[in-house]
Amino acid sequence: QVQLVESGGGLVQPGGSLRLSCTASGNIVSINTMGWYRQAPGKQRELVATSPSYGSTNYADSVKGRFTISRDNAKNTVYLQMNSLKPEDTAVYYCTGLFRTVETVMRYWGQGTQVTVSS
């Protein structure tokens, strides 16, 4: 079993910044891709950014140039630095990753953290 705990959400004014963190714990053997998704009210969950173990990061067009995903593999932690935030970035942000444990390989999700961009 793997647990993902997110932090760093909150209320910020347009143009402001936030940094989300997500730390994984449990019987982890290895971690493949980690990333962030978001879901706004009345909309489907959408990809924000992903960071594979090897290879390039990937971003949604709507956040390119404003958001940066990074990982600290020693801490099993992924971050999302969000700059120049817009009201349309308001959503619940979910951390996810593909984990290999002793028993299996499967995707886990965090509980979500609310980001609200408003003046």
PDB file of C-alpha atoms in Angstrom:
ATOM      1  CA  GLN A   1       0.000   0.000   0.000  1.00  0.00           C
ATOM      2  CA  VAL A   2       1.188   3.509  -0.861  1.00  0.00           C
ATOM      3  CA  GLN A   3       0.020   6.781   0.624  1.00  0.00           C
ATOM      4  CA  LEU A   4       0.345  10.173  -1.085  1.00  0.00           C
ATOM      5  CA  VAL A   5       0.054  13.309   1.026  1.00  0.00           C
ATOM      6  CA  GLU A   6      -0.264  16.687  -0.687  1.00  0.00           C
ATOM      7  CA  SER A   7       0.263  20.130   0.779  1.00  0.00           C
ATOM      8  CA  GLY A   8       0.685  23.729  -0.305  1.00  0.00           C
ATOM      9  CA  GLY A   9      -2.715  24.629  -1.675  1.00  0.00           C
ATOM     10  CA  GLY A  10      -4.594  27.752  -0.687  1.00  0.00           C
ATOM     11  CA  LEU A  11      -6.009  31.081  -1.774  1.00  0.00           C
ATOM     12  CA  VAL A  12      -3.862  33.355  -3.910  1.00  0.00           C
ATOM     13  CA  GLN A  13      -4.460  36.479  -5.950  1.00  0.00           C
ATOM     14  CA  PRO A  14      -4.160  36.457  -9.747  1.00  0.00           C
ATOM     15  CA  GLY A  15      -0.514  36.715 -10.734  1.00  0.00           C
ATOM     16  CA  GLY A  16       0.624  35.099  -7.519  1.00  0.00           C
ATOM     17  CA  SER A  17       2.498  31.865  -6.879  1.00  0.00           C
ATOM     18  CA  LEU A  18       2.034  28.642  -4.960  1.00  0.00           C
ATOM     19  CA  ARG A  19       4.164  25.550  -4.509  1.00  0.00           C
ATOM     20  CA  LEU A  20       2.486  22.184  -4.103  1.00  0.00           C
ATOM     21  CA  SER A  21       4.262  19.217  -2.553  1.00  0.00           C
ATOM     22  CA  CYS A  22       3.381  15.534  -2.561  1.00  0.00           C
ATOM     23  CA  THR A  23       5.241  12.893  -0.572  1.00  0.00           C
ATOM     24  CA  ALA A  24       4.760   9.178  -1.055  1.00  0.00           C
ATOM     25  CA  SER A  25       5.210   6.598   1.680  1.00  0.00           C
ATOM     26  CA  GLY A  26       4.639   2.891   2.109  1.00  0.00           C
ATOM     27  CA  ASN A  27       6.155  -0.325   0.809  1.00  0.00           C
ATOM     28  CA  ILE A  28       7.676   1.338  -2.246  1.00  0.00           C
ATOM     29  CA  VAL A  29      10.216  -0.557  -4.306  1.00  0.00           C
ATOM     30  CA  SER A  30      10.425   1.943  -7.130  1.00  0.00           C
ATOM     31  CA  ILE A  31       8.495   4.857  -8.634  1.00  0.00           C
ATOM     32  CA  ASN A  32       7.883   5.450 -12.302  1.00  0.00           C
ATOM     33  CA  THR A  33       6.061   8.541 -13.468  1.00  0.00           C
ATOM     34  CA  MET A  34       4.766  11.034 -10.914  1.00  0.00           C
ATOM     35  CA  GLY A  35       2.572  13.930 -11.786  1.00  0.00           C
ATOM     36  CA  TRP A  36      -0.230  16.345 -11.069  1.00  0.00           C
ATOM     37  CA  TYR A  37      -3.790  16.472 -12.316  1.00  0.00           C
ATOM     38  CA  ARG A  38      -6.521  18.953 -11.489  1.00  0.00           C
ATOM     39  CA  GLN A  39     -10.292  19.060 -11.475  1.00  0.00           C
ATOM     40  CA  ALA A  40     -12.330  22.233 -11.549  1.00  0.00           C
ATOM     41  CA  PRO A  41     -16.017  22.277 -10.532  1.00  0.00           C
ATOM     42  CA  GLY A  42     -18.186  20.764 -13.237  1.00  0.00           C
ATOM     43  CA  LYS A  43     -15.197  19.679 -15.319  1.00  0.00           C
ATOM     44  CA  GLN A  44     -13.308  16.465 -15.895  1.00  0.00           C
ATOM     45  CA  ARG A  45      -9.990  15.790 -14.240  1.00  0.00           C
ATOM     46  CA  GLU A  46      -7.171  16.925 -16.518  1.00  0.00           C
ATOM     47  CA  LEU A  47      -3.432  16.438 -16.686  1.00  0.00           C
ATOM     48  CA  VAL A  48      -1.312  19.336 -15.475  1.00  0.00           C
ATOM     49  CA  ALA A  49       2.244  17.986 -15.563  1.00  0.00           C
ATOM     50  CA  THR A  50       4.115  14.699 -15.390  1.00  0.00           C
ATOM     51  CA  SER A  51       7.677  13.759 -14.523  1.00  0.00           C
ATOM     52  CA  PRO A  52       8.916  10.322 -15.598  1.00  0.00           C
ATOM     53  CA  SER A  53      11.829   8.539 -13.964  1.00  0.00           C
ATOM     54  CA  TYR A  54      13.697   8.938 -17.214  1.00  0.00           C
ATOM     55  CA  GLY A  55      12.920  11.385 -19.976  1.00  0.00           C
ATOM     56  CA  SER A  56      11.372  14.773 -20.341  1.00  0.00           C
ATOM     57  CA  THR A  57       8.663  16.361 -18.287  1.00  0.00           C
ATOM     58  CA  ASN A  58       5.305  16.998 -19.882  1.00  0.00           C
ATOM     59  CA  TYR A  59       2.929  19.925 -19.388  1.00  0.00           C
ATOM     60  CA  ALA A  60      -0.582  20.836 -20.396  1.00  0.00           C
ATOM     61  CA  ASP A  61      -0.537  23.669 -22.934  1.00  0.00           C
ATOM     62  CA  SER A  62      -2.489  25.842 -20.519  1.00  0.00           C
ATOM     63  CA  VAL A  63       0.305  25.829 -17.928  1.00  0.00           C
ATOM     64  CA  LYS A  64       3.445  25.773 -20.085  1.00  0.00           C
ATOM     65  CA  GLY A  65       5.830  28.531 -19.122  1.00  0.00           C
ATOM     66  CA  ARG A  66       4.053  29.131 -15.809  1.00  0.00           C
ATOM     67  CA  PHE A  67       4.233  25.811 -13.933  1.00  0.00           C
ATOM     68  CA  THR A  68       7.291  23.690 -13.199  1.00  0.00           C
ATOM     69  CA  ILE A  69       7.254  20.092 -11.988  1.00  0.00           C
ATOM     70  CA  SER A  70      10.243  18.646 -10.150  1.00  0.00           C
ATOM     71  CA  ARG A  71      11.099  15.586  -8.093  1.00  0.00           C
ATOM     72  CA  ASP A  72      13.274  14.700  -5.125  1.00  0.00           C
ATOM     73  CA  ASN A  73      13.664  10.966  -5.571  1.00  0.00           C
ATOM     74  CA  ALA A  74      15.494  10.557  -2.282  1.00  0.00           C
ATOM     75  CA  LYS A  75      12.403  11.883  -0.497  1.00  0.00           C
ATOM     76  CA  ASN A  76       9.797  10.262  -2.793  1.00  0.00           C
ATOM     77  CA  THR A  77       8.444  13.761  -3.302  1.00  0.00           C
ATOM     78  CA  VAL A  78       7.141  15.640  -6.317  1.00  0.00           C
ATOM     79  CA  TYR A  79       6.610  19.389  -6.440  1.00  0.00           C
ATOM     80  CA  LEU A  80       4.595  21.739  -8.604  1.00  0.00           C
ATOM     81  CA  GLN A  81       5.749  25.344  -8.677  1.00  0.00           C
ATOM     82  CA  MET A  82       2.910  27.481  -9.985  1.00  0.00           C
ATOM     83  CA  ASN A  83       3.627  31.054 -11.056  1.00  0.00           C
ATOM     84  CA  SER A  84       1.526  33.738 -12.745  1.00  0.00           C
ATOM     85  CA  LEU A  85      -1.611  32.038 -11.506  1.00  0.00           C
ATOM     86  CA  LYS A  86      -4.908  32.784 -13.217  1.00  0.00           C
ATOM     87  CA  PRO A  87      -8.493  32.407 -11.998  1.00  0.00           C
ATOM     88  CA  GLU A  88      -8.900  29.514 -14.439  1.00  0.00           C
ATOM     89  CA  ASP A  89      -6.223  27.605 -12.522  1.00  0.00           C
ATOM     90  CA  THR A  90      -8.700  27.264  -9.656  1.00  0.00           C
ATOM     91  CA  ALA A  91      -9.239  23.554  -9.024  1.00  0.00           C
ATOM     92  CA  VAL A  92      -8.506  20.658  -6.737  1.00  0.00           C
ATOM     93  CA  TYR A  93      -5.008  19.452  -7.555  1.00  0.00           C
ATOM     94  CA  TYR A  94      -4.232  15.742  -7.266  1.00  0.00           C
ATOM     95  CA  CYS A  95      -0.860  14.087  -7.038  1.00  0.00           C
ATOM     96  CA  THR A  96      -0.440  10.698  -8.684  1.00  0.00           C
ATOM     97  CA  GLY A  97       2.246   8.171  -9.425  1.00  0.00           C
ATOM     98  CA  LEU A  98       2.897   4.698 -10.742  1.00  0.00           C
ATOM     99  CA  PHE A  99       4.438   2.657  -7.940  1.00  0.00           C
ATOM    100  CA  ARG A 100       6.037  -0.752  -7.726  1.00  0.00           C
ATOM    101  CA  THR A 101       5.556  -2.356  -4.331  1.00  0.00           C
ATOM    102  CA  VAL A 102       6.483  -5.843  -3.194  1.00  0.00           C
ATOM    103  CA  GLU A 103       3.020  -7.042  -4.205  1.00  0.00           C
ATOM    104  CA  THR A 104       2.185  -5.200  -7.406  1.00  0.00           C
ATOM    105  CA  VAL A 105       2.541  -2.248  -9.768  1.00  0.00           C
ATOM    106  CA  MET A 106      -0.309   0.216  -9.713  1.00  0.00           C
ATOM    107  CA  ARG A 107      -1.288   3.884  -9.754  1.00  0.00           C
ATOM    108  CA  TYR A 108      -2.096   5.728  -6.557  1.00  0.00           C
ATOM    109  CA  TRP A 109      -3.723   9.125  -6.027  1.00  0.00           C
ATOM    110  CA  GLY A 110      -3.515  11.699  -3.275  1.00  0.00           C
ATOM    111  CA  GLN A 111      -6.549  13.154  -1.561  1.00  0.00           C
ATOM    112  CA  GLY A 112      -6.272  16.468  -3.408  1.00  0.00           C
ATOM    113  CA  THR A 113      -5.466  20.005  -2.351  1.00  0.00           C
ATOM    114  CA  GLN A 114      -7.588  23.037  -3.190  1.00  0.00           C
ATOM    115  CA  VAL A 115      -6.067  25.906  -5.150  1.00  0.00           C
ATOM    116  CA  THR A 116      -8.183  29.036  -5.459  1.00  0.00           C
ATOM    117  CA  VAL A 117      -7.048  32.009  -7.527  1.00  0.00           C
ATOM    118  CA  SER A 118      -9.187  35.033  -6.808  1.00  0.00           C
ATOM    119  CA  SER A 119      -8.929  38.702  -5.959  1.00  0.00           C
TER     120      SER A 119
END
